[in-house]
Coordinates of C-alpha atoms in Angstrom, one line a residue:
Chain A
M1013 CA -257.8 -14.2 -40.3
P1014 CA -256.1 -12.1 -42.9
P1015 CA -252.5 -12.7 -43.4
L1016 CA -250.2 -10.7 -41.0
G1017 CA -248.3 -7.7 -42.6
G1018 CA -250.4 -8.1 -45.8
L1019 CA -248.0 -11.0 -46.9
A1020 CA -250.8 -12.9 -48.4
R1021 CA -248.5 -13.9 -51.1
E1022 CA -244.8 -14.9 -51.1
P1023 CA -242.5 -11.8 -51.5
R1024 CA -240.8 -11.6 -54.8
G1025 CA -237.3 -13.0 -54.5
F1026 CA -238.0 -15.0 -51.3
A1027 CA -237.4 -18.4 -53.0
T1028 CA -234.2 -17.4 -54.7
A1029 CA -232.9 -15.9 -51.4
L1030 CA -233.7 -19.1 -49.6
L1031 CA -232.0 -21.1 -52.2
L1032 CA -228.8 -19.1 -52.0
L1033 CA -228.6 -18.2 -48.4
T1034 CA -229.4 -21.6 -46.8
P1035 CA -226.4 -23.3 -48.1
L1036 CA -224.1 -20.3 -47.4
P1037 CA -223.0 -21.4 -43.9
A1038 CA -222.1 -24.8 -45.2
V1039 CA -220.0 -23.6 -48.1
L1040 CA -218.3 -21.1 -45.8
Y1041 CA -217.6 -23.6 -43.0
V1042 CA -216.3 -26.2 -45.4
A1043 CA -214.1 -23.8 -47.2
A1044 CA -212.8 -22.4 -43.9
M1045 CA -212.0 -26.0 -42.6
I1046 CA -210.1 -26.9 -45.8
G1047 CA -208.3 -23.4 -45.7
D1048 CA -207.3 -23.6 -42.1
L1049 CA -206.2 -27.3 -42.2
F1050 CA -204.2 -27.3 -45.5
Y1051 CA -203.5 -23.7 -46.6
G1052 CA -202.7 -22.0 -43.4
S1053 CA -205.7 -19.6 -43.0
R1054 CA -207.1 -19.1 -39.6
F1055 CA -210.8 -18.6 -39.9
L1056 CA -212.0 -21.0 -37.4
G1057 CA -209.4 -20.6 -34.7
T1058 CA -207.1 -23.2 -33.2
D1059 CA -209.1 -26.2 -33.7
P1060 CA -210.9 -25.9 -37.1
V1061 CA -212.1 -29.5 -37.3
K1062 CA -214.2 -29.2 -34.0
A1063 CA -215.4 -25.7 -34.9
G1064 CA -216.6 -26.7 -38.3
E1065 CA -218.0 -30.1 -37.2
H1066 CA -220.0 -28.4 -34.4
A1067 CA -221.1 -25.5 -36.6
L1068 CA -222.6 -27.9 -39.3
G1069 CA -224.3 -29.9 -36.6
E1070 CA -225.9 -26.8 -35.0
W1071 CA -226.9 -25.5 -38.4
S1072 CA -228.6 -28.8 -39.2
L1073 CA -230.6 -28.5 -36.1
R1074 CA -231.5 -24.9 -36.8
L1075 CA -232.8 -25.9 -40.3
L1076 CA -234.7 -28.9 -38.8
L1077 CA -236.4 -26.6 -36.2
A1078 CA -237.1 -24.1 -39.1
T1079 CA -238.9 -26.9 -40.9
L1080 CA -241.0 -27.7 -37.9
A1081 CA -241.8 -24.1 -37.4
I1082 CA -243.3 -23.6 -40.8
T1083 CA -246.7 -25.1 -40.3
P1084 CA -247.3 -23.2 -36.7
L1085 CA -245.9 -20.1 -38.4
R1086 CA -248.3 -20.5 -41.3
R1087 CA -251.3 -21.0 -39.1
I1088 CA -250.5 -18.1 -37.0
T1089 CA -249.7 -15.7 -39.6
G1090 CA -251.7 -16.9 -42.5
W1091 CA -248.7 -16.9 -44.7
N1092 CA -249.8 -20.2 -46.4
W1093 CA -247.1 -19.8 -49.2
L1094 CA -244.4 -20.9 -46.7
A1095 CA -245.7 -24.4 -47.0
K1096 CA -244.0 -25.1 -50.3
H1097 CA -240.6 -24.4 -48.7
R1098 CA -240.9 -27.0 -45.9
R1099 CA -239.6 -29.9 -48.0
S1100 CA -236.5 -27.9 -49.2
L1101 CA -235.7 -26.8 -45.7
G1102 CA -236.0 -30.3 -44.6
L1103 CA -233.7 -31.5 -47.5
Y1104 CA -231.1 -28.8 -46.5
A1105 CA -231.2 -29.9 -42.9
F1106 CA -230.3 -33.4 -44.1
A1107 CA -227.4 -32.1 -46.3
Y1108 CA -226.0 -30.4 -43.2
V1109 CA -226.4 -33.6 -41.2
A1110 CA -224.6 -35.4 -43.9
L1111 CA -221.7 -32.8 -43.9
H1112 CA -221.6 -33.0 -40.2
L1113 CA -221.2 -36.8 -40.3
L1114 CA -218.6 -36.6 -43.1
T1115 CA -216.6 -34.1 -41.2
W1116 CA -216.6 -36.3 -38.1
T1117 CA -215.8 -39.5 -40.1
L1118 CA -212.9 -38.0 -42.3
L1119 CA -211.6 -35.0 -40.3
D1120 CA -212.3 -35.7 -36.7
V1121 CA -212.2 -39.4 -36.3
Q1122 CA -210.1 -39.8 -39.7
L1123 CA -211.3 -43.0 -40.8
L1124 CA -209.6 -44.0 -44.0
I1125 CA -207.2 -41.2 -43.4
S1126 CA -205.2 -42.0 -40.3
E1127 CA -203.2 -45.2 -39.9
F1128 CA -204.1 -45.5 -36.3
V1129 CA -207.9 -45.5 -37.0
G1130 CA -209.8 -48.4 -38.5
W1131 CA -213.5 -49.5 -38.9
A1132 CA -213.2 -51.3 -35.5
D1133 CA -212.8 -47.9 -33.8
V1134 CA -215.8 -46.5 -35.6
Q1135 CA -217.8 -49.4 -35.0
K1136 CA -217.0 -49.0 -31.2
D1137 CA -217.8 -45.3 -31.4
L1138 CA -221.1 -46.2 -32.9
L1139 CA -222.2 -49.0 -30.6
K1140 CA -220.6 -48.1 -27.2
R1141 CA -221.1 -44.2 -27.2
P1142 CA -224.7 -43.4 -26.8
Y1143 CA -224.5 -40.0 -28.1
I1144 CA -222.9 -41.1 -31.4
T1145 CA -225.4 -43.9 -31.6
I1146 CA -228.2 -41.6 -31.2
G1147 CA -226.6 -39.1 -33.8
M1148 CA -226.3 -41.9 -36.3
L1149 CA -229.8 -43.2 -35.7
A1150 CA -231.1 -39.6 -36.4
F1151 CA -229.2 -39.6 -39.7
L1152 CA -230.4 -43.0 -40.8
L1153 CA -233.9 -42.0 -40.1
M1154 CA -233.5 -39.0 -42.3
L1155 CA -232.5 -41.3 -45.3
P1156 CA -235.9 -42.4 -46.1
L1157 CA -237.3 -39.0 -45.7
A1158 CA -234.7 -37.5 -48.1
I1159 CA -235.2 -40.4 -50.5
T1160 CA -239.0 -39.7 -50.5
S1161 CA -239.0 -36.0 -50.9
T1162 CA -239.4 -36.0 -54.6
K1163 CA -242.9 -35.1 -56.1
A1164 CA -243.0 -38.4 -57.9
M1165 CA -242.5 -40.2 -54.4
I1166 CA -245.2 -37.9 -52.8
A1167 CA -247.6 -39.0 -55.6
R1168 CA -246.7 -42.5 -55.3
L1169 CA -247.0 -42.8 -51.5
G1170 CA -250.2 -41.0 -51.1
K1171 CA -251.4 -41.0 -47.7
R1172 CA -248.4 -43.1 -46.5
W1173 CA -246.2 -40.1 -47.2
R1174 CA -247.5 -38.1 -44.7
V1175 CA -247.2 -41.0 -42.0
L1176 CA -243.8 -41.7 -43.0
H1177 CA -242.8 -38.1 -42.7
R1178 CA -244.1 -37.7 -39.2
L1179 CA -240.6 -39.4 -38.3
V1180 CA -239.2 -35.9 -38.5
Y1181 CA -240.4 -35.2 -35.0
G1182 CA -238.6 -38.2 -33.5
I1183 CA -235.4 -37.1 -35.6
A1184 CA -235.6 -33.7 -34.2
V1185 CA -235.9 -35.1 -30.7
L1186 CA -232.8 -37.3 -31.3
G1187 CA -231.0 -34.3 -32.7
V1188 CA -231.3 -32.4 -29.6
V1189 CA -230.7 -35.2 -27.3
H1190 CA -227.5 -35.9 -29.2
F1191 CA -226.3 -32.2 -28.7
F1192 CA -227.1 -32.5 -24.9
M1193 CA -225.0 -35.6 -24.6
A1194 CA -222.1 -34.3 -26.6
V1195 CA -221.4 -31.2 -24.5
K1196 CA -219.0 -31.7 -21.6
K1197 CA -220.9 -29.8 -18.8
D1198 CA -222.3 -26.5 -20.2
I1199 CA -226.0 -27.4 -21.3
R1200 CA -227.1 -23.8 -21.9
E1201 CA -226.8 -24.0 -25.7
P1202 CA -228.7 -27.4 -26.2
L1203 CA -231.3 -26.1 -23.7
V1204 CA -232.1 -23.4 -26.2
Y1205 CA -232.8 -25.9 -29.0
A1206 CA -234.7 -28.1 -26.5
V1207 CA -237.0 -25.2 -25.5
V1208 CA -237.7 -24.2 -29.2
L1209 CA -238.4 -27.9 -30.1
A1210 CA -240.7 -28.4 -27.0
L1211 CA -242.6 -25.3 -28.1
L1212 CA -243.1 -26.5 -31.7
L1213 CA -244.0 -29.8 -30.6
G1214 CA -246.3 -28.5 -27.8
W1215 CA -248.0 -26.5 -30.4
R1216 CA -248.8 -29.5 -32.4
V1217 CA -250.2 -31.4 -29.3
R1218 CA -252.5 -28.5 -28.4
E1219 CA -253.8 -28.1 -32.0
A1220 CA -254.5 -31.9 -32.2
R1221 CA -256.3 -31.8 -28.9
R1222 CA -258.4 -28.8 -30.0
S1223 CA -259.5 -30.4 -33.2
R1224 CA -260.5 -33.4 -31.3
L1225 CA -262.6 -31.4 -29.0
Q1226 CA -264.3 -29.5 -31.8
R1227 CA -264.9 -32.9 -33.6
A1228 CA -266.4 -34.2 -30.3
S1229 CA -268.6 -31.2 -29.5
A1230 CA -269.9 -30.8 -33.1
P1231 CA -273.6 -31.0 -33.2
T1232 CA -274.8 -34.5 -33.9
P1233 CA -278.3 -35.4 -35.4
A1234 CA -280.8 -36.2 -32.8
Chain B
M176 CA -194.4 1.4 -7.6
P177 CA -197.6 0.4 -6.0
R178 CA -197.5 -3.1 -5.1
H179 CA -200.3 -4.2 -7.3
D180 CA -198.4 -3.0 -10.3
L181 CA -195.5 -5.4 -9.6
Q182 CA -195.0 -8.0 -12.4
S183 CA -193.0 -11.1 -11.7
S184 CA -190.7 -9.9 -14.5
D185 CA -189.6 -6.9 -12.1
I186 CA -188.7 -9.4 -9.6
T187 CA -187.4 -12.4 -11.4
P188 CA -183.8 -11.5 -12.5
E189 CA -183.5 -11.1 -16.1
S190 CA -180.8 -14.1 -16.3
V191 CA -183.8 -16.5 -15.5
Y192 CA -185.7 -15.2 -18.6
V193 CA -182.7 -16.2 -20.8
D194 CA -181.9 -19.8 -21.8
R195 CA -179.2 -21.2 -19.4
R196 CA -176.9 -21.9 -22.4
R197 CA -177.4 -18.6 -23.9
F198 CA -177.0 -17.0 -20.6
L199 CA -173.7 -18.8 -19.9
A200 CA -172.5 -17.7 -23.3
A201 CA -173.5 -14.0 -22.6
A202 CA -172.1 -14.2 -19.1
G203 CA -168.7 -14.1 -20.5
L204 CA -169.6 -10.7 -22.1
A205 CA -170.1 -7.3 -20.5
G206 CA -173.5 -6.5 -18.8
A207 CA -174.6 -5.1 -22.1
G208 CA -174.2 -8.5 -23.7
V209 CA -176.5 -10.1 -21.2
L210 CA -179.2 -7.7 -22.1
A211 CA -178.5 -8.3 -25.7
A212 CA -178.8 -12.1 -25.2
G213 CA -182.1 -11.5 -23.5
T214 CA -183.4 -9.5 -26.5
L215 CA -182.1 -12.1 -28.8
A216 CA -183.9 -14.8 -26.9
R217 CA -187.0 -12.9 -27.0
A218 CA -186.6 -12.2 -30.6
A219 CA -186.4 -16.0 -31.2
F220 CA -189.6 -16.6 -29.3
A221 CA -191.3 -13.9 -31.3
A222 CA -190.1 -15.1 -34.7
G223 CA -191.1 -18.7 -34.0
R224 CA -188.6 -19.9 -36.4
P225 CA -187.6 -23.7 -36.5
G226 CA -185.3 -25.0 -33.9
Q227 CA -186.7 -22.6 -31.3
Q228 CA -187.1 -25.3 -28.8
K229 CA -183.6 -24.7 -27.8
S230 CA -184.4 -21.2 -26.7
L231 CA -187.7 -22.2 -25.1
G232 CA -186.4 -24.4 -22.4
T233 CA -185.4 -28.0 -21.7
P234 CA -187.5 -30.6 -23.5
Y235 CA -188.8 -33.4 -21.2
G236 CA -190.4 -36.5 -22.8
L237 CA -190.7 -35.0 -26.2
Q238 CA -191.3 -37.6 -29.1
P239 CA -189.2 -37.1 -32.3
N240 CA -191.8 -35.1 -34.3
D241 CA -193.0 -32.9 -31.3
T242 CA -192.5 -29.2 -31.8
P243 CA -193.9 -26.6 -29.4
T244 CA -197.5 -25.6 -30.2
P245 CA -197.7 -21.9 -31.6
E246 CA -198.0 -19.5 -28.8
E247 CA -201.0 -18.0 -30.3
D248 CA -202.8 -21.3 -30.0
V249 CA -201.6 -22.0 -26.5
T250 CA -202.8 -18.6 -25.2
S251 CA -206.1 -18.7 -27.2
Y252 CA -207.4 -22.3 -26.8
N253 CA -208.2 -22.9 -23.2
N254 CA -210.3 -24.8 -20.9
F255 CA -210.7 -22.5 -17.9
Y256 CA -214.5 -22.6 -17.0
E257 CA -214.1 -19.8 -14.4
F258 CA -214.0 -17.5 -17.6
G259 CA -216.5 -19.3 -19.7
T260 CA -217.0 -22.8 -21.1
G261 CA -216.0 -22.1 -24.7
K262 CA -212.3 -22.6 -25.8
D263 CA -212.0 -19.0 -26.7
D264 CA -214.0 -17.5 -23.7
P265 CA -211.0 -17.4 -21.2
A266 CA -208.8 -15.4 -23.7
A267 CA -211.7 -13.1 -24.4
N268 CA -213.0 -12.8 -20.6
A269 CA -209.8 -12.9 -18.6
Q270 CA -207.9 -10.0 -19.9
D271 CA -208.8 -7.8 -17.0
F272 CA -208.1 -10.5 -14.5
K273 CA -205.7 -8.7 -11.9
T274 CA -203.2 -11.3 -10.4
R275 CA -201.3 -8.9 -8.2
P276 CA -201.5 -8.7 -5.2
W277 CA -201.9 -12.6 -4.9
T278 CA -201.8 -14.6 -1.7
V279 CA -201.0 -18.5 -1.6
K280 CA -202.0 -20.3 1.5
V281 CA -200.0 -23.5 2.4
E282 CA -201.9 -25.3 5.1
G283 CA -203.0 -28.7 6.5
M284 CA -200.6 -31.5 7.7
V285 CA -197.5 -29.5 7.6
A286 CA -195.0 -28.2 10.3
K287 CA -194.8 -24.8 8.5
P288 CA -198.0 -23.5 7.2
G289 CA -198.1 -20.0 5.9
D290 CA -199.8 -17.2 3.9
Y291 CA -197.4 -16.0 1.2
Q292 CA -197.4 -13.1 -1.1
L293 CA -196.8 -14.8 -4.4
E294 CA -193.3 -13.1 -4.8
D295 CA -192.2 -14.5 -1.4
F296 CA -193.6 -17.9 -2.2
L297 CA -191.5 -18.2 -5.5
K298 CA -188.4 -16.4 -4.4
P299 CA -186.7 -19.3 -2.7
S300 CA -187.0 -21.6 -5.7
R301 CA -185.0 -21.5 -9.1
M302 CA -187.1 -20.9 -12.1
E303 CA -187.0 -23.4 -14.9
D304 CA -187.9 -23.6 -18.4
R305 CA -189.4 -26.9 -19.4
I306 CA -191.1 -28.1 -22.6
Y307 CA -193.8 -30.6 -21.8
R308 CA -196.3 -32.5 -23.9
M309 CA -200.0 -31.8 -22.8
R310 CA -202.8 -34.1 -23.2
C311 CA -206.3 -33.0 -22.7
V312 CA -209.0 -35.4 -21.7
E313 CA -210.9 -34.3 -24.7
A314 CA -208.3 -36.1 -27.0
W315 CA -206.4 -33.0 -28.2
S316 CA -202.9 -32.2 -27.4
M317 CA -200.2 -29.5 -27.5
V318 CA -196.4 -29.0 -26.5
I319 CA -195.9 -26.2 -24.2
P320 CA -192.9 -24.5 -23.0
W321 CA -193.7 -23.8 -19.4
R322 CA -191.7 -21.8 -16.8
G323 CA -192.0 -22.5 -13.1
I324 CA -190.8 -24.2 -10.0
P325 CA -190.9 -27.8 -9.0
L326 CA -193.9 -28.3 -6.7
A327 CA -191.7 -30.6 -4.5
D328 CA -189.7 -27.4 -3.5
V329 CA -192.8 -25.8 -2.0
I330 CA -194.0 -28.9 -0.3
K331 CA -190.6 -29.9 1.2
R332 CA -190.3 -26.2 2.5
A333 CA -193.7 -26.6 4.3
Q334 CA -192.4 -29.9 5.9
P335 CA -195.4 -32.3 5.6
T336 CA -196.1 -34.2 8.8
S337 CA -196.0 -38.1 8.6
Q338 CA -199.8 -38.3 8.3
A339 CA -199.9 -36.2 5.1
K340 CA -200.8 -38.5 2.1
F341 CA -202.3 -36.1 -0.4
V342 CA -202.1 -32.4 -1.7
E343 CA -205.3 -30.5 -2.3
F344 CA -205.2 -27.5 -4.6
T345 CA -207.9 -24.8 -4.8
T346 CA -208.5 -22.0 -7.4
L347 CA -209.5 -18.6 -6.3
L348 CA -213.3 -18.2 -5.8
D349 CA -214.3 -14.7 -6.8
P350 CA -217.4 -14.7 -9.0
K351 CA -216.9 -10.9 -9.5
R352 CA -213.6 -11.4 -11.1
M353 CA -214.2 -14.9 -12.5
P354 CA -217.5 -14.4 -14.5
G355 CA -217.9 -18.3 -15.0
Q356 CA -218.3 -18.7 -11.4
R357 CA -221.7 -17.1 -11.7
Y358 CA -223.0 -20.2 -13.3
P359 CA -223.1 -23.6 -11.4
V360 CA -221.3 -25.5 -14.2
L361 CA -219.0 -26.9 -11.8
D362 CA -219.1 -26.9 -7.9
W363 CA -216.9 -23.8 -7.4
P364 CA -214.1 -23.2 -6.3
Y365 CA -212.3 -25.7 -8.6
N366 CA -210.4 -28.3 -6.7
E367 CA -207.6 -30.7 -7.6
G368 CA -205.4 -33.1 -5.9
L369 CA -202.4 -35.3 -6.2
R370 CA -201.1 -38.1 -4.1
L371 CA -198.0 -36.8 -2.0
D372 CA -195.6 -39.0 -4.2
E373 CA -197.0 -37.5 -7.4
A374 CA -196.8 -34.0 -6.0
L375 CA -193.1 -34.7 -5.0
H376 CA -192.0 -36.0 -8.4
P377 CA -189.7 -34.0 -10.1
L378 CA -191.8 -33.6 -13.3
T379 CA -194.6 -32.0 -11.4
L380 CA -194.3 -28.1 -12.0
L381 CA -195.9 -25.0 -10.5
A382 CA -196.0 -22.9 -13.5
T383 CA -195.9 -19.2 -13.5
G384 CA -195.0 -18.5 -17.2
V385 CA -195.4 -19.9 -20.6
Y386 CA -193.3 -19.1 -23.7
G387 CA -190.7 -17.2 -21.6
K388 CA -193.5 -14.7 -20.4
D389 CA -195.7 -14.5 -17.4
L390 CA -198.7 -16.7 -17.7
P391 CA -201.6 -14.8 -19.3
P392 CA -204.7 -14.9 -17.2
Q393 CA -206.4 -17.5 -19.6
N394 CA -203.6 -20.0 -18.9
G395 CA -204.1 -19.8 -15.2
A396 CA -202.1 -16.8 -13.9
P397 CA -200.5 -16.3 -11.7
L398 CA -199.7 -19.8 -10.7
R399 CA -201.0 -23.2 -12.0
L400 CA -200.2 -26.7 -11.8
V401 CA -198.6 -28.8 -14.6
V402 CA -198.6 -32.6 -14.4
P403 CA -197.5 -33.7 -17.8
W404 CA -198.4 -37.4 -17.5
K405 CA -201.9 -36.7 -16.5
Y406 CA -204.9 -35.2 -18.4
G407 CA -205.0 -31.5 -18.6
F408 CA -207.8 -30.9 -16.2
K409 CA -205.6 -32.0 -13.4
G410 CA -203.6 -28.8 -14.1
I411 CA -205.6 -26.4 -11.9
K412 CA -205.3 -22.8 -12.5
S413 CA -205.0 -19.6 -10.4
I414 CA -204.1 -21.4 -7.4
V415 CA -204.8 -19.8 -3.9
R416 CA -204.5 -22.6 -1.7
I417 CA -202.3 -25.8 -1.2
R418 CA -203.4 -28.3 1.5
L419 CA -201.7 -31.3 2.8
T420 CA -204.1 -34.0 3.9
D421 CA -204.5 -37.6 4.8
R422 CA -207.8 -38.0 2.7
M423 CA -208.0 -38.3 -1.0
P424 CA -209.1 -34.7 -2.1
R425 CA -212.5 -34.5 -3.8
T426 CA -211.7 -33.1 -7.1
S427 CA -214.0 -30.9 -9.2
W428 CA -214.4 -33.1 -12.3
A429 CA -214.5 -36.2 -10.5
L430 CA -217.4 -34.8 -8.3
A431 CA -219.2 -33.4 -11.4
N432 CA -219.2 -36.7 -13.4
P433 CA -217.6 -39.6 -11.6
G434 CA -218.2 -42.1 -14.3
E435 CA -216.2 -39.9 -16.7
Y436 CA -213.3 -38.5 -14.6
G437 CA -211.3 -40.0 -11.9
F438 CA -208.9 -38.9 -9.3
Y439 CA -205.8 -40.1 -11.0
A440 CA -206.5 -39.1 -14.6
N441 CA -203.4 -40.6 -15.8
V442 CA -203.1 -40.3 -19.7
N443 CA -203.8 -43.9 -20.8
P444 CA -204.6 -44.9 -24.4
A445 CA -206.1 -48.3 -23.1
V446 CA -208.8 -46.8 -21.0
D447 CA -211.3 -44.9 -23.1
H448 CA -213.6 -42.1 -21.8
P449 CA -217.1 -43.3 -21.9
R450 CA -217.9 -40.8 -24.8
W451 CA -214.8 -41.2 -26.8
S452 CA -211.6 -43.3 -27.4
Q453 CA -208.4 -42.2 -25.8
A454 CA -206.3 -44.3 -28.2
T455 CA -205.3 -41.4 -30.3
E456 CA -205.3 -37.5 -30.1
R457 CA -205.4 -34.6 -32.4
R458 CA -202.3 -32.3 -32.1
I459 CA -203.4 -28.8 -32.2
G460 CA -201.8 -27.2 -35.2
S461 CA -201.7 -30.2 -37.2
F462 CA -204.3 -32.5 -38.9
R463 CA -203.2 -36.1 -38.7
R464 CA -204.1 -37.9 -35.4
L465 CA -201.2 -39.2 -33.2
Q466 CA -201.1 -42.3 -31.1
T467 CA -201.7 -41.5 -27.3
L468 CA -198.8 -42.8 -25.2
P469 CA -199.2 -44.3 -21.8
F470 CA -198.5 -41.5 -19.2
N471 CA -198.4 -39.3 -22.2
G472 CA -194.9 -40.4 -22.9
Y473 CA -193.5 -40.1 -19.5
A474 CA -193.9 -43.7 -18.4
D475 CA -190.2 -44.3 -17.9
Q476 CA -190.4 -41.6 -15.1
V477 CA -193.7 -42.3 -13.5
A478 CA -195.1 -45.7 -14.3
S479 CA -193.4 -46.9 -11.1
L480 CA -195.5 -44.7 -8.9
Y481 CA -198.6 -47.0 -9.9
S482 CA -197.0 -50.4 -9.9
G483 CA -199.5 -53.0 -8.7
M484 CA -202.4 -50.5 -9.2
D485 CA -205.3 -51.3 -11.4
L486 CA -205.3 -48.4 -13.9
V487 CA -208.6 -49.3 -15.4
R488 CA -210.4 -48.9 -12.1
N489 CA -208.3 -46.1 -11.0
Y490 CA -208.8 -43.9 -14.1

């Protein structure tokens, strides 16, 4: 199938745009949080910490889903050049998760900041509150993926790299579950993420089944 | 003037708007002086200058560093799911909410039940300005200057029978006017309840105003409950019915998630919410966490209501 829209090759400036635009929400939200908290601005409304923390978390989910969307998009449209951006999108998703976690630790929970909060409190949060446990687990699982995202590591790990990086499916599921559990009652927003994730994973299941069928029905020597 | 255009400011005497001390000082002057004092008091609200607590009402249970949360925050950061589940949804979606005419039904185990127009319901009581701490179950807090009448006034007037043990409150059910009710986020209408002794406690307020003005719709106009030693969700908004009963009312959040929200919902730093600690809180408008106080700082006045009760089980 010929590539859709004649985009056989990457449009000029695409890589630069991706490089500049993807970190933009993070830069803006972090700047807005600092401004609102310590310099009297009012970009994020009444509770800048929660607003920033949630926004960073949602952006990390969006980027994670974007990462997972690349392969289906490539197959459907024929835009094969998308493939080389998958890793950087994944790394950006990791950076957003790290900022989300940092915001939670320092600005929300205020570990190391508040005299009323100690390691014991954070430990209790991590062990006794399932949505935090799940969020932290997703972050920890992302660490090996981030560390092995360099070209040298890909070469070194060979086939094992692909196997290791299948973790991303589990991470995405954990991320969406974390979002579901974090909201008080209104699950409409996490539901949107869950549906998109289900579509992306469902497509993969279908493809896998199809290729197995094809292999099975391939003519065999008599 | 058509009835639906009535504001409570048309009915409430100007004197009630003015801080008592200011009013007493002004009363010595000519009538024009009274008006001037009113203007002054309003100017003080608007300017938000330090020391403004004095003109906002009588502080109850405030801690040394407590200052009223800016009006902009109080009226723009709300949990009022009838107008949407986001914190800024109510302020955005409730602006056209008409609160006149408004009827309040008092019923159940009382000698004198009745349907009242809001104005008649409020008239016999004296309006008071009280500054309370407010602690949300989500671990943030504010300090809010309310205006209202003691709930006890209303209940005593209705003359509860000897069987009455609880008071149940119900919010308006009208999905046309309250768009959040079109989604089954909670089992509408919102219901809340208090034990009769809690309802009769002098701290329990039926608020009609905040920051010296009528309640804006997003804060629960025209009539809402304020129970300062309990988590904010007990403060049911836009009340249309008050019912005395002998059974513990089924309250909305306790029904929606019984493991996380109970009937009592007393502020208690020692009992965590399953998903977060209640030991500390973030005060809206300032960065550093504060320690959460038992009964939100009102233990001296209310702890005796619960003597002998297991507050871990009765969360």
